[in-house]
Coordinates of C-alpha atoms and ligand atoms in Angstrom, one line a residue:
M1065 CA 29.3 -44.1 8.8
R1066 CA 25.5 -44.4 8.6
A1067 CA 25.1 -41.0 7.0
R1068 CA 27.0 -42.3 4.0
Q1069 CA 24.2 -44.9 3.3
D1070 CA 22.3 -44.3 0.2
R1071 CA 19.0 -42.4 0.6
V1072 CA 16.1 -44.8 0.7
E1073 CA 14.0 -44.0 -2.4
M1074 CA 10.3 -44.2 -2.0
P1075 CA 8.7 -47.0 -4.1
K1076 CA 6.6 -45.9 -7.0
Q1077 CA 4.1 -47.5 -9.4
D1078 CA 5.8 -48.8 -12.5
P1079 CA 5.6 -46.1 -15.3
D1080 CA 3.9 -48.5 -17.8
V1081 CA 1.2 -49.3 -15.3
R1082 CA 0.6 -45.8 -13.9
R1083 CA 0.3 -44.3 -17.4
N1084 CA -3.1 -45.9 -17.4
N1085 CA -4.5 -45.0 -14.0
F1086 CA -5.0 -42.0 -11.8
D1087 CA -3.8 -43.8 -8.6
E1088 CA -1.1 -42.2 -6.5
V1089 CA 2.4 -42.7 -8.2
A1090 CA 4.5 -42.6 -5.0
L1091 CA 3.6 -45.4 -2.7
G1092 CA 5.2 -44.2 0.6
Y1093 CA 7.7 -45.9 2.9
N1094 CA 6.9 -48.9 5.0
M1095 CA 8.1 -49.0 8.6
A1096 CA 11.5 -50.6 7.8
Q1097 CA 12.2 -48.1 5.0
A1098 CA 11.3 -45.1 7.2
A1099 CA 13.5 -46.4 10.0
A1100 CA 16.4 -46.9 7.6
E1101 CA 16.0 -43.4 6.2
A1102 CA 15.6 -41.8 9.6
S1103 CA 18.8 -43.5 10.7
R1104 CA 20.7 -41.4 8.2
C1105 CA 19.9 -38.1 10.0
L1106 CA 22.8 -36.7 12.0
S1107 CA 20.6 -34.8 14.5
C1108 CA 22.6 -31.7 13.8
R1109 CA 22.6 -29.3 16.7
N1110 CA 22.3 -26.2 14.7
K1111 CA 19.4 -27.6 12.6
P1112 CA 20.2 -26.1 9.2
C1113 CA 17.3 -28.0 7.6
V1114 CA 14.8 -26.2 9.8
S1115 CA 15.8 -22.8 8.3
G1116 CA 14.7 -24.1 4.9
C1117 CA 11.2 -24.9 6.1
P1118 CA 8.8 -21.9 5.8
V1119 CA 6.9 -23.1 8.9
S1120 CA 9.9 -24.2 10.9
V1121 CA 9.0 -27.9 11.5
D1122 CA 11.4 -29.3 14.1
I1123 CA 12.9 -31.7 11.6
P1124 CA 15.7 -33.3 13.7
A1125 CA 13.2 -33.8 16.6
F1126 CA 10.5 -35.6 14.6
I1127 CA 13.1 -37.7 12.8
A1128 CA 14.7 -38.7 16.1
L1129 CA 11.2 -40.0 17.2
V1130 CA 11.0 -42.0 14.0
K1131 CA 14.4 -43.5 14.8
E1132 CA 13.0 -44.6 18.1
G1133 CA 9.8 -46.0 16.5
R1134 CA 7.6 -43.4 18.3
I1135 CA 5.8 -42.6 15.1
E1136 CA 2.6 -41.1 16.6
E1137 CA 4.7 -38.7 18.6
A1138 CA 6.8 -37.9 15.5
A1139 CA 3.5 -37.0 13.7
E1140 CA 2.4 -34.8 16.6
K1141 CA 5.8 -33.1 16.6
V1142 CA 5.3 -32.2 12.9
K1143 CA 1.8 -31.0 13.5
E1144 CA 3.0 -28.5 16.1
K1145 CA 4.1 -26.4 13.2
N1146 CA 2.4 -27.9 10.1
S1147 CA -1.3 -28.6 10.2
L1148 CA -1.3 -30.4 6.8
P1149 CA 1.7 -32.7 7.0
A1150 CA 0.3 -35.5 4.7
I1151 CA -0.1 -32.9 2.0
C1152 CA 3.2 -31.1 2.5
G1153 CA 5.1 -34.4 2.6
R1154 CA 3.7 -35.0 -0.9
V1155 CA 3.9 -31.7 -2.6
C1156 CA 6.4 -29.4 -0.9
P1157 CA 9.4 -28.6 -3.2
Q1158 CA 11.7 -30.1 -0.6
E1159 CA 14.7 -30.1 -2.8
D1160 CA 14.6 -26.3 -2.7
Q1161 CA 13.5 -26.0 0.9
C1162 CA 14.3 -28.2 3.9
E1163 CA 16.3 -30.8 2.0
A1164 CA 18.3 -28.1 0.2
R1165 CA 19.7 -27.0 3.7
C1166 CA 20.3 -30.6 4.9
V1167 CA 24.1 -31.0 5.6
L1168 CA 24.0 -34.2 3.5
A1169 CA 22.7 -32.3 0.4
K1170 CA 26.2 -31.4 -0.6
S1171 CA 26.9 -35.0 -1.3
G1172 CA 23.5 -35.3 -3.2
K1173 CA 22.1 -37.4 -0.4
A1174 CA 19.9 -35.1 1.7
V1175 CA 17.8 -36.9 4.2
A1176 CA 14.3 -37.6 2.6
I1177 CA 12.5 -35.2 5.0
G1178 CA 9.4 -34.9 2.9
A1179 CA 9.0 -38.7 2.5
L1180 CA 9.4 -39.1 6.3
E1181 CA 6.9 -36.4 7.0
R1182 CA 4.4 -38.1 4.7
F1183 CA 5.1 -41.5 6.4
V1184 CA 4.4 -40.2 9.9
A1185 CA 1.3 -38.3 8.8
D1186 CA -0.1 -41.3 6.9
Y1187 CA 0.7 -43.6 9.9
L1188 CA -1.4 -41.4 12.2
R1189 CA -4.2 -41.1 9.7
E1190 CA -4.3 -44.9 9.1
K1191 CA -4.3 -45.5 12.8
G1192 CA -7.2 -43.1 13.2
D1193 CA -6.5 -39.8 14.9
R1194 CA -10.2 -39.1 15.4
P1195 CA -10.1 -39.2 19.2
R1196 CA -7.5 -36.5 19.3
Q1197 CA -9.6 -34.4 17.0
A1198 CA -12.8 -34.9 19.0
E1199 CA -10.9 -33.8 22.1
M1200 CA -9.7 -30.7 20.3
T1201 CA -13.2 -29.8 19.1
S1202 CA -14.7 -29.9 22.5
G1203 CA -11.7 -28.2 23.8
A1204 CA -11.9 -25.4 21.3
K1205 CA -15.6 -24.9 22.0
R1206 CA -15.3 -25.1 25.8
N1207 CA -12.4 -22.7 26.0
R1208 CA -13.6 -19.6 24.2
P1209 CA -11.5 -16.7 25.4
P1210 CA -13.1 -13.4 26.4
H1211 CA -12.0 -11.8 23.1
A1212 CA -13.4 -14.7 20.9
A1213 CA -15.2 -13.4 17.9
K1214 CA -16.7 -14.4 14.6
V1215 CA -14.1 -14.6 11.9
A1216 CA -14.7 -15.1 8.1
V1217 CA -12.2 -16.8 6.0
V1218 CA -12.5 -16.3 2.2
G1219 CA -11.2 -19.2 0.2
S1220 CA -10.5 -22.8 1.3
G1221 CA -7.0 -23.3 -0.2
P1222 CA -4.0 -24.0 2.1
A1223 CA -3.8 -20.4 3.3
G1224 CA -7.5 -20.3 4.3
L1225 CA -7.5 -23.8 5.8
T1226 CA -4.5 -23.1 7.9
A1227 CA -5.8 -19.7 9.1
A1228 CA -9.2 -21.3 9.9
A1229 CA -7.6 -24.2 11.9
D1230 CA -5.4 -21.9 13.9
L1231 CA -8.1 -19.4 14.6
A1232 CA -10.5 -22.2 15.7
L1233 CA -7.8 -23.6 18.0
M1234 CA -7.5 -20.1 19.6
G1235 CA -11.2 -20.3 20.3
H1236 CA -12.7 -18.1 17.6
E1237 CA -15.9 -18.9 15.7
V1238 CA -14.7 -19.4 12.1
T1239 CA -16.6 -19.7 8.9
V1240 CA -14.9 -20.5 5.6
F1241 CA -16.6 -19.2 2.4
E1242 CA -15.6 -20.9 -0.8
S1243 CA -16.7 -20.0 -4.3
L1244 CA -16.6 -23.5 -5.6
H1245 CA -18.8 -26.4 -4.6
A1246 CA -15.8 -28.3 -3.0
F1247 CA -13.1 -27.3 -0.6
G1248 CA -9.3 -27.3 -0.8
G1249 CA -8.5 -24.7 -3.5
V1250 CA -5.7 -25.8 -5.8
L1251 CA -5.2 -28.9 -3.6
R1252 CA -8.5 -30.1 -5.0
Y1253 CA -9.0 -28.6 -8.4
G1254 CA -5.4 -28.3 -9.5
I1255 CA -3.1 -31.0 -8.2
P1256 CA -4.1 -34.3 -9.7
E1257 CA -5.2 -37.4 -7.8
F1258 CA -2.0 -39.3 -8.8
R1259 CA 0.0 -36.8 -6.8
L1260 CA -2.4 -35.9 -4.0
P1261 CA -5.3 -38.3 -3.4
K1262 CA -8.5 -36.5 -2.7
A1263 CA -9.1 -38.9 0.3
I1264 CA -6.0 -37.4 2.0
L1265 CA -7.3 -33.8 1.4
D1266 CA -10.8 -34.8 2.6
H1267 CA -9.2 -36.2 5.8
E1268 CA -7.3 -32.9 6.4
I1269 CA -10.5 -30.8 5.8
D1270 CA -12.4 -33.1 8.2
Y1271 CA -9.8 -32.3 10.7
V1272 CA -10.3 -28.6 10.3
R1273 CA -14.0 -29.1 10.5
S1274 CA -13.6 -31.2 13.6
L1275 CA -12.1 -28.1 15.3
G1276 CA -15.5 -26.4 14.9
V1277 CA -14.9 -24.5 11.7
E1278 CA -18.0 -24.1 9.5
F1279 CA -17.6 -24.5 5.7
V1280 CA -19.9 -22.8 3.3
P1281 CA -19.6 -23.7 -0.4
N1282 CA -20.8 -21.8 -3.5
V1283 CA -20.3 -18.3 -2.1
I1284 CA -18.3 -15.8 -4.1
V1285 CA -17.3 -13.1 -1.6
G1286 CA -17.4 -9.9 -3.6
K1287 CA -20.4 -11.1 -5.6
T1288 CA -22.8 -13.3 -3.6
I1289 CA -21.9 -11.3 -0.5
T1290 CA -19.5 -8.4 0.1
A1291 CA -16.9 -7.9 2.9
E1292 CA -19.1 -5.1 4.2
E1293 CA -22.1 -7.4 4.4
L1294 CA -20.0 -10.0 6.3
R1295 CA -19.1 -7.3 8.8
T1296 CA -22.8 -6.4 9.2
Q1297 CA -23.4 -10.1 9.9
G1298 CA -21.1 -9.8 12.9
Y1299 CA -17.7 -11.0 11.4
R1300 CA -15.2 -8.9 13.3
A1301 CA -12.2 -9.9 11.2
I1302 CA -11.8 -11.3 7.7
F1303 CA -8.9 -13.4 6.2
V1304 CA -8.7 -13.4 2.4
G1305 CA -6.9 -16.4 0.8
T1306 CA -8.4 -16.3 -2.7
G1307 CA -5.3 -17.5 -4.5
A1308 CA -4.1 -16.8 -8.0
G1309 CA -6.4 -18.8 -10.2
L1310 CA -6.8 -16.7 -13.3
P1311 CA -4.8 -18.3 -16.1
H1312 CA -2.4 -16.3 -18.3
F1313 CA -2.5 -16.9 -22.0
L1314 CA 0.2 -16.8 -24.7
N1315 CA -1.5 -14.0 -26.7
I1316 CA -0.5 -15.6 -30.0
P1317 CA -2.6 -16.2 -33.1
G1318 CA -4.9 -19.3 -32.9
E1319 CA -5.5 -19.3 -29.2
S1320 CA -9.2 -19.4 -29.6
L1321 CA -9.2 -22.5 -31.8
V1322 CA -11.1 -25.6 -30.7
G1323 CA -8.7 -27.8 -28.7
V1324 CA -6.9 -25.0 -26.9
Y1325 CA -7.2 -25.2 -23.1
S1326 CA -5.8 -23.3 -20.2
A1327 CA -4.2 -25.8 -17.8
N1328 CA -6.5 -24.4 -15.2
E1329 CA -9.6 -25.5 -17.1
Y1330 CA -8.1 -28.8 -18.2
L1331 CA -7.1 -29.8 -14.7
T1332 CA -10.3 -28.5 -13.1
R1333 CA -12.4 -30.5 -15.5
S1334 CA -10.3 -33.6 -14.8
N1335 CA -9.9 -33.2 -11.0
L1336 CA -12.9 -31.4 -9.7
M1337 CA -15.5 -32.6 -12.3
K1338 CA -13.9 -36.0 -12.8
A1339 CA -13.9 -35.7 -16.6
Y1340 CA -11.8 -38.9 -16.7
R1341 CA -14.8 -40.8 -15.5
F1342 CA -17.1 -39.5 -18.3
P1343 CA -20.0 -40.5 -18.8
E1344 CA -20.3 -41.7 -15.2
Y1345 CA -19.6 -38.0 -14.3
H1346 CA -21.1 -35.5 -16.7
T1347 CA -18.1 -33.5 -17.7
P1348 CA -16.7 -34.4 -21.1
M1349 CA -13.2 -33.6 -22.1
R1350 CA -11.3 -33.9 -25.4
S1351 CA -8.4 -36.2 -24.6
G1352 CA -6.5 -35.6 -27.8
D1353 CA -4.1 -37.9 -29.6
R1354 CA -1.2 -35.5 -29.8
V1355 CA -1.1 -33.0 -27.1
A1356 CA 1.3 -30.0 -26.6
V1357 CA 1.6 -28.5 -23.1
I1358 CA 3.2 -25.1 -23.0
G1359 CA 5.2 -24.4 -19.8
G1360 CA 7.8 -25.9 -17.5
G1361 CA 6.3 -25.6 -14.0
N1362 CA 4.3 -27.9 -11.7
V1363 CA 1.1 -27.0 -13.5
A1364 CA 2.5 -28.0 -16.9
M1365 CA 3.8 -31.3 -15.5
D1366 CA 0.4 -32.0 -14.0
A1367 CA -1.4 -31.2 -17.3
A1368 CA 1.0 -33.3 -19.4
R1369 CA 0.7 -36.3 -17.1
T1370 CA -3.1 -36.0 -17.0
A1371 CA -3.1 -36.0 -20.8
V1372 CA -1.0 -39.2 -20.8
R1373 CA -3.6 -40.8 -18.5
L1374 CA -6.5 -39.7 -20.6
G1375 CA -5.1 -41.7 -23.4
A1376 CA -3.1 -39.3 -25.6
K1377 CA -0.7 -41.2 -27.9
E1378 CA 2.0 -38.5 -27.7
V1379 CA 2.4 -35.6 -25.2
F1380 CA 5.0 -32.9 -25.8
L1381 CA 6.1 -30.4 -23.2
V1382 CA 7.1 -27.3 -25.0
Y1383 CA 9.4 -25.1 -22.8
R1384 CA 11.3 -22.0 -23.8
R1385 CA 14.3 -22.5 -21.4
S1386 CA 16.3 -25.6 -20.7
R1387 CA 15.6 -28.4 -18.2
A1388 CA 17.8 -26.8 -15.5
E1389 CA 15.5 -23.7 -15.4
M1390 CA 12.3 -25.7 -15.1
P1391 CA 10.5 -24.4 -12.0
A1392 CA 8.6 -27.8 -11.5
R1393 CA 9.6 -30.1 -8.6
L1394 CA 12.4 -32.3 -9.8
E1395 CA 10.5 -35.5 -8.8
E1396 CA 7.6 -34.5 -11.1
V1397 CA 10.0 -33.7 -14.0
V1398 CA 11.5 -37.2 -13.6
N1399 CA 8.0 -38.8 -13.3
A1400 CA 6.8 -37.1 -16.4
E1401 CA 9.9 -38.3 -18.4
E1402 CA 9.4 -41.8 -17.1
E1403 CA 5.7 -41.7 -18.2
G1404 CA 6.8 -40.8 -21.8
V1405 CA 6.2 -37.1 -21.9
K1406 CA 8.5 -35.7 -24.6
F1407 CA 10.4 -32.5 -23.6
M1408 CA 10.9 -30.0 -26.4
L1409 CA 13.3 -27.6 -24.6
L1410 CA 14.4 -24.2 -25.8
T1411 CA 11.3 -24.1 -27.9
N1412 CA 8.6 -21.4 -28.0
P1413 CA 5.3 -21.5 -29.8
V1414 CA 4.6 -18.4 -31.9
R1415 CA 1.3 -19.5 -33.6
I1416 CA -1.4 -22.2 -33.3
L1417 CA -2.6 -23.4 -36.7
G1418 CA -6.2 -24.6 -37.3
D1419 CA -7.9 -26.9 -39.8
E1420 CA -11.0 -26.1 -41.9
N1421 CA -13.3 -26.8 -38.9
G1422 CA -11.6 -24.3 -36.6
A1423 CA -9.8 -27.0 -34.6
V1424 CA -6.1 -27.2 -33.7
R1425 CA -3.9 -29.0 -36.2
A1426 CA -0.4 -27.9 -35.3
I1427 CA 1.7 -25.3 -33.5
E1428 CA 4.4 -23.2 -35.1
C1429 CA 7.5 -22.9 -32.9
V1430 CA 10.9 -21.2 -32.9
R1431 CA 14.0 -22.5 -31.2
M1432 CA 15.5 -20.4 -28.4
E1433 CA 18.9 -19.9 -26.9
L1434 CA 19.7 -18.6 -23.5
G1435 CA 21.0 -15.1 -23.1
E1436 CA 21.8 -12.9 -20.1
P1437 CA 19.9 -13.5 -16.8
D1438 CA 16.6 -11.7 -16.4
S1439 CA 14.9 -10.3 -13.3
S1440 CA 14.1 -13.8 -12.1
G1441 CA 17.8 -14.6 -12.2
R1442 CA 17.3 -17.2 -14.9
R1443 CA 18.9 -16.8 -18.3
R1444 CA 16.6 -15.0 -20.7
P1445 CA 15.5 -17.1 -23.7
V1446 CA 16.2 -15.4 -27.1
P1447 CA 14.7 -16.6 -30.4
V1448 CA 17.0 -18.1 -33.0
Q1449 CA 16.5 -16.4 -36.3
G1450 CA 15.1 -18.7 -39.1
S1451 CA 14.4 -21.6 -36.7
E1452 CA 10.6 -21.8 -37.3
H1453 CA 9.2 -25.3 -37.4
T1454 CA 5.8 -26.9 -36.9
L1455 CA 4.7 -29.7 -34.6
D1456 CA 1.5 -31.5 -35.5
V1457 CA -0.9 -31.7 -32.5
D1458 CA -4.6 -31.7 -32.0
T1459 CA -4.7 -30.3 -28.4
V1460 CA -2.8 -27.4 -26.8
I1461 CA -2.7 -26.8 -23.1
V1462 CA -1.4 -23.5 -21.9
A1463 CA 0.4 -23.6 -18.5
I1464 CA 2.5 -20.4 -18.4
G1465 CA 1.2 -19.0 -15.1
Q1466 CA -1.7 -17.5 -13.3
G1467 CA -2.8 -14.2 -11.9
P1468 CA -5.2 -13.0 -9.2
N1469 CA -8.9 -13.2 -9.6
T1470 CA -10.1 -9.7 -8.7
L1471 CA -13.8 -10.4 -7.9
F1472 CA -13.2 -9.8 -4.2
T1473 CA -11.0 -6.7 -4.4
Q1474 CA -13.3 -5.1 -7.0
S1475 CA -16.0 -5.1 -4.4
A1476 CA -13.8 -3.9 -1.6
P1477 CA -12.0 -0.7 -2.8
E1478 CA -10.7 -0.1 0.8
V1479 CA -8.3 -3.0 0.2
A1480 CA -5.2 -1.7 -1.6
T1481 CA -3.8 -3.8 -4.4
D1482 CA -0.7 -3.5 -6.7
R1483 CA -0.9 -2.8 -10.4
R1484 CA -1.4 -6.5 -11.2
G1485 CA -4.3 -6.9 -8.8
Y1486 CA -2.5 -8.7 -5.9
I1487 CA -3.5 -7.5 -2.4
I1488 CA -0.8 -5.5 -0.6
A1489 CA -0.4 -7.0 2.8
D1490 CA 2.2 -7.0 5.5
C1491 CA 4.4 -10.1 5.1
E1492 CA 4.6 -10.7 8.9
T1493 CA 1.0 -10.2 9.8
G1494 CA -1.0 -10.2 6.6
A1495 CA -2.6 -6.9 7.6
T1496 CA -4.0 -4.9 4.6
S1497 CA -5.0 -1.3 4.2
A1498 CA -8.5 -2.2 5.5
E1499 CA -8.9 -2.5 9.3
G1500 CA -9.6 -6.0 10.5
L1501 CA -9.0 -7.5 7.0
Y1502 CA -6.0 -9.7 6.5
A1503 CA -4.7 -11.6 3.5
G1504 CA -2.2 -14.3 2.6
G1505 CA -1.2 -16.9 0.1
D1506 CA -1.0 -16.6 -3.6
I1507 CA -3.4 -13.5 -3.6
V1508 CA -0.6 -11.6 -2.0
T1509 CA 2.6 -13.2 -3.3
G1510 CA 1.5 -14.4 -6.7
A1511 CA 1.6 -18.1 -7.6
A1512 CA 4.0 -19.7 -5.0
T1513 CA 3.8 -22.9 -2.9
V1514 CA 1.4 -24.7 -0.6
I1515 CA 3.7 -24.4 2.4
A1516 CA 4.3 -20.7 1.8
A1517 CA 0.5 -20.2 1.7
M1518 CA 0.1 -22.2 4.9
G1519 CA 2.8 -20.1 6.5
A1520 CA 1.0 -16.9 5.6
G1521 CA -2.3 -18.3 6.9
R1522 CA -0.6 -19.2 10.2
R1523 CA 1.0 -15.7 10.6
A1524 CA -2.2 -14.0 9.8
A1525 CA -4.2 -16.1 12.3
A1526 CA -1.8 -15.0 15.0
A1527 CA -2.2 -11.4 14.0
I1528 CA -6.0 -11.6 13.8
D1529 CA -6.1 -13.0 17.3
Q1530 CA -3.9 -10.2 18.5
Y1531 CA -6.1 -7.6 16.7
L1532 CA -9.3 -9.1 18.3
R1533 CA -7.7 -8.9 21.8
S1534 CA -7.0 -5.2 21.3
C1535 CA -10.5 -4.1 20.1
Ligands
FAD2036 P1 -5.6 -21.5 -3.6 O1 -5.1 -22.9 -3.4 O2 -5.7 -21.0 -5.0 O3 -7.1 -21.4 -3.0 C1 -7.9 -20.2 -3.1 C2 -9.3 -20.6 -3.0 O4 -10.1 -19.4 -2.9 C3 -9.9 -21.4 -4.1 O5 -10.6 -22.6 -3.6 C4 -10.9 -20.5 -4.8 O6 -11.9 -21.2 -5.4 C5 -11.3 -19.6 -3.6 N1 -11.8 -18.3 -4.0 C6 -11.2 -17.5 -5.0 N2 -11.9 -16.3 -5.0 C7 -12.9 -16.4 -4.1 C8 -14.0 -15.5 -3.7 N3 -14.1 -14.3 -4.2 N4 -14.9 -16.0 -2.7 C9 -14.7 -17.2 -2.2 N5 -13.7 -18.1 -2.5 C10 -12.8 -17.7 -3.5 N6 2.7 -25.9 -4.8 C11 3.5 -26.7 -4.2 O7 4.0 -26.4 -3.1 N7 3.8 -27.9 -4.7 C12 3.2 -28.4 -5.8 O8 3.5 -29.5 -6.2 C13 2.3 -27.5 -6.5 N8 1.7 -28.0 -7.6 C14 0.7 -27.1 -8.2 C15 0.0 -27.7 -9.3 C16 -1.0 -26.9 -9.8 C17 -1.8 -27.4 -11.0 C18 -1.2 -25.5 -9.4 C19 -2.3 -24.7 -10.0 C20 -0.5 -25.0 -8.3 C21 0.5 -25.8 -7.7 N9 1.2 -25.4 -6.6 C22 2.1 -26.2 -6.0 C23 1.0 -24.0 -6.1 C24 0.1 -24.1 -4.8 O9 -1.0 -25.0 -5.0 C25 -0.5 -22.7 -4.5 O10 0.6 -21.9 -4.3 C26 -1.4 -22.8 -3.2 O11 -2.5 -23.6 -3.5 C27 -1.9 -21.4 -2.9 O12 -2.8 -21.5 -1.8 P2 -3.9 -20.4 -1.5 O13 -4.6 -20.8 -0.3 O14 -3.3 -19.0 -1.5 O15 -4.8 -20.4 -2.8
SF4_2037 FE1 10.1 -29.7 4.4 FE2 7.7 -28.9 3.6 FE3 7.9 -30.5 5.7 FE4 8.8 -27.9 5.9 S1 6.6 -28.6 5.6 S2 9.8 -29.8 6.6 S3 9.5 -27.6 3.8 S4 8.4 -31.0 3.6
SF4_2038 FE1 19.2 -34.4 9.9 FE2 19.9 -33.2 7.6 FE3 18.6 -31.8 9.4 FE4 21.1 -32.6 9.9 S1 20.5 -31.1 8.4 S2 19.4 -32.7 11.3 S3 21.2 -34.5 8.8 S4 17.9 -33.6 8.3

């Protein structure tokens, strides 16, 4: 009977209020809401939901602990498999992963696994999980196994953070090298504060640091220092998690006009350099009155919703397929609509038009219709003849995907890459063509998800430990 109860939706800030602030939109469950939602779980013996989780969190077990009010133990249960639960609870595309496999999904009422994961992680953090961390730190330092070695991790995104944490827990001496001045990868410079507060990320990074991991900012491995030099400095294994942070462009006329941004630059200026607090912080950013964001993924939603908060009067999301094909998380699509972002679906820009000062004044678009499925399985958009029309805008943000930054691989020719520049690595171990050098996350798979990057970091850490035992 209980399973038929409605799913307990997480409370959110009112759209009219949140349009004007960068505070977190989703407010999280309270204890009663978490208990009510947990009570919907049927504790299925065959655990179908677990097969949808890339790191195999024992979902029925942690939810059973929530039902019993044993929240700290529930959080520890999640942490056995997922070292960043407060983050995954917020940003995992659950509707395509764990919740998609929940037996209650068929009735449209899957257990809110992500919201419960967030609840237990937040509970533990708010209660203060420092003693456990301190214990782990001293434990990790005391128990260095005979094969313990210096390991370098390149990049501090979810892949790097997970590999670093696991390797430290195995007793290795880990240093993370990050090219930016702050750590966290896309979790810091891409995903906005209103979806993932920086304080949560800081806490998770402090946790990794507490395990004894050293973090070194402002080092571009491949430029400041090479992989070869790291080896000379005594690093016996290297994990590369450099992500896919190089933006793709539309390659249409007008892309160099003033007021055209890549979403990567727009979000980095806003998130990392706090442009929204200019002049208190020194990075200015043109907010624009009428903004067109091109794309339909998480990055496009984040850019559009950031533009709303920066004061744009109208924000248009221009996407060449229909709403059903949008790759963004459903929750963020709904949030964007609630915040007033106007979706222009089945529409594709063909030209950006400028004014006499070289600034954007409009985009020319064509309407699209859906044809046969393409290699991604989604129906291919086809232009409708004679459907050209213009949309007056003063800012254009391009969010149509990213590719790999090849600074590292250019300096390490022994590491094999594919024709697009992604590192070729074993999907089980992360092993590359270079001995002792492992890779994982977006730099191997192309732009994917936080949890997939974490899973790759975890598998590579286990393989690196195995490698160090054998040499
Ligand atoms: P990254 O997070 O990209 O981290 C790579 C790090 O390596 C960066 O800090 C970079 O500065 C550093 N680096 C690069 N080159 C070097 C070098 N040569 N030397 C030293 N350091 C280097 N996924 C979800 O699951 N849910 C979401 O809601 C979601 N939203 C997203 C929103 C945005 C705006 C973006 C851009 C992505 C989003 N994603 C989301 C995708 C997800 O964030 C990525 O798949 C994930 O971060 C990949 O992790 P990673 O560790 O491989 O790389
Ligand atoms: Fe679901 Fe992500 Fe948690 Fe796995 S880590 S259980 S996919 S929310
Ligand atoms: Fe609970 Fe759904 Fe998993 Fe069954 S499939 S154990 S109901 S979360």
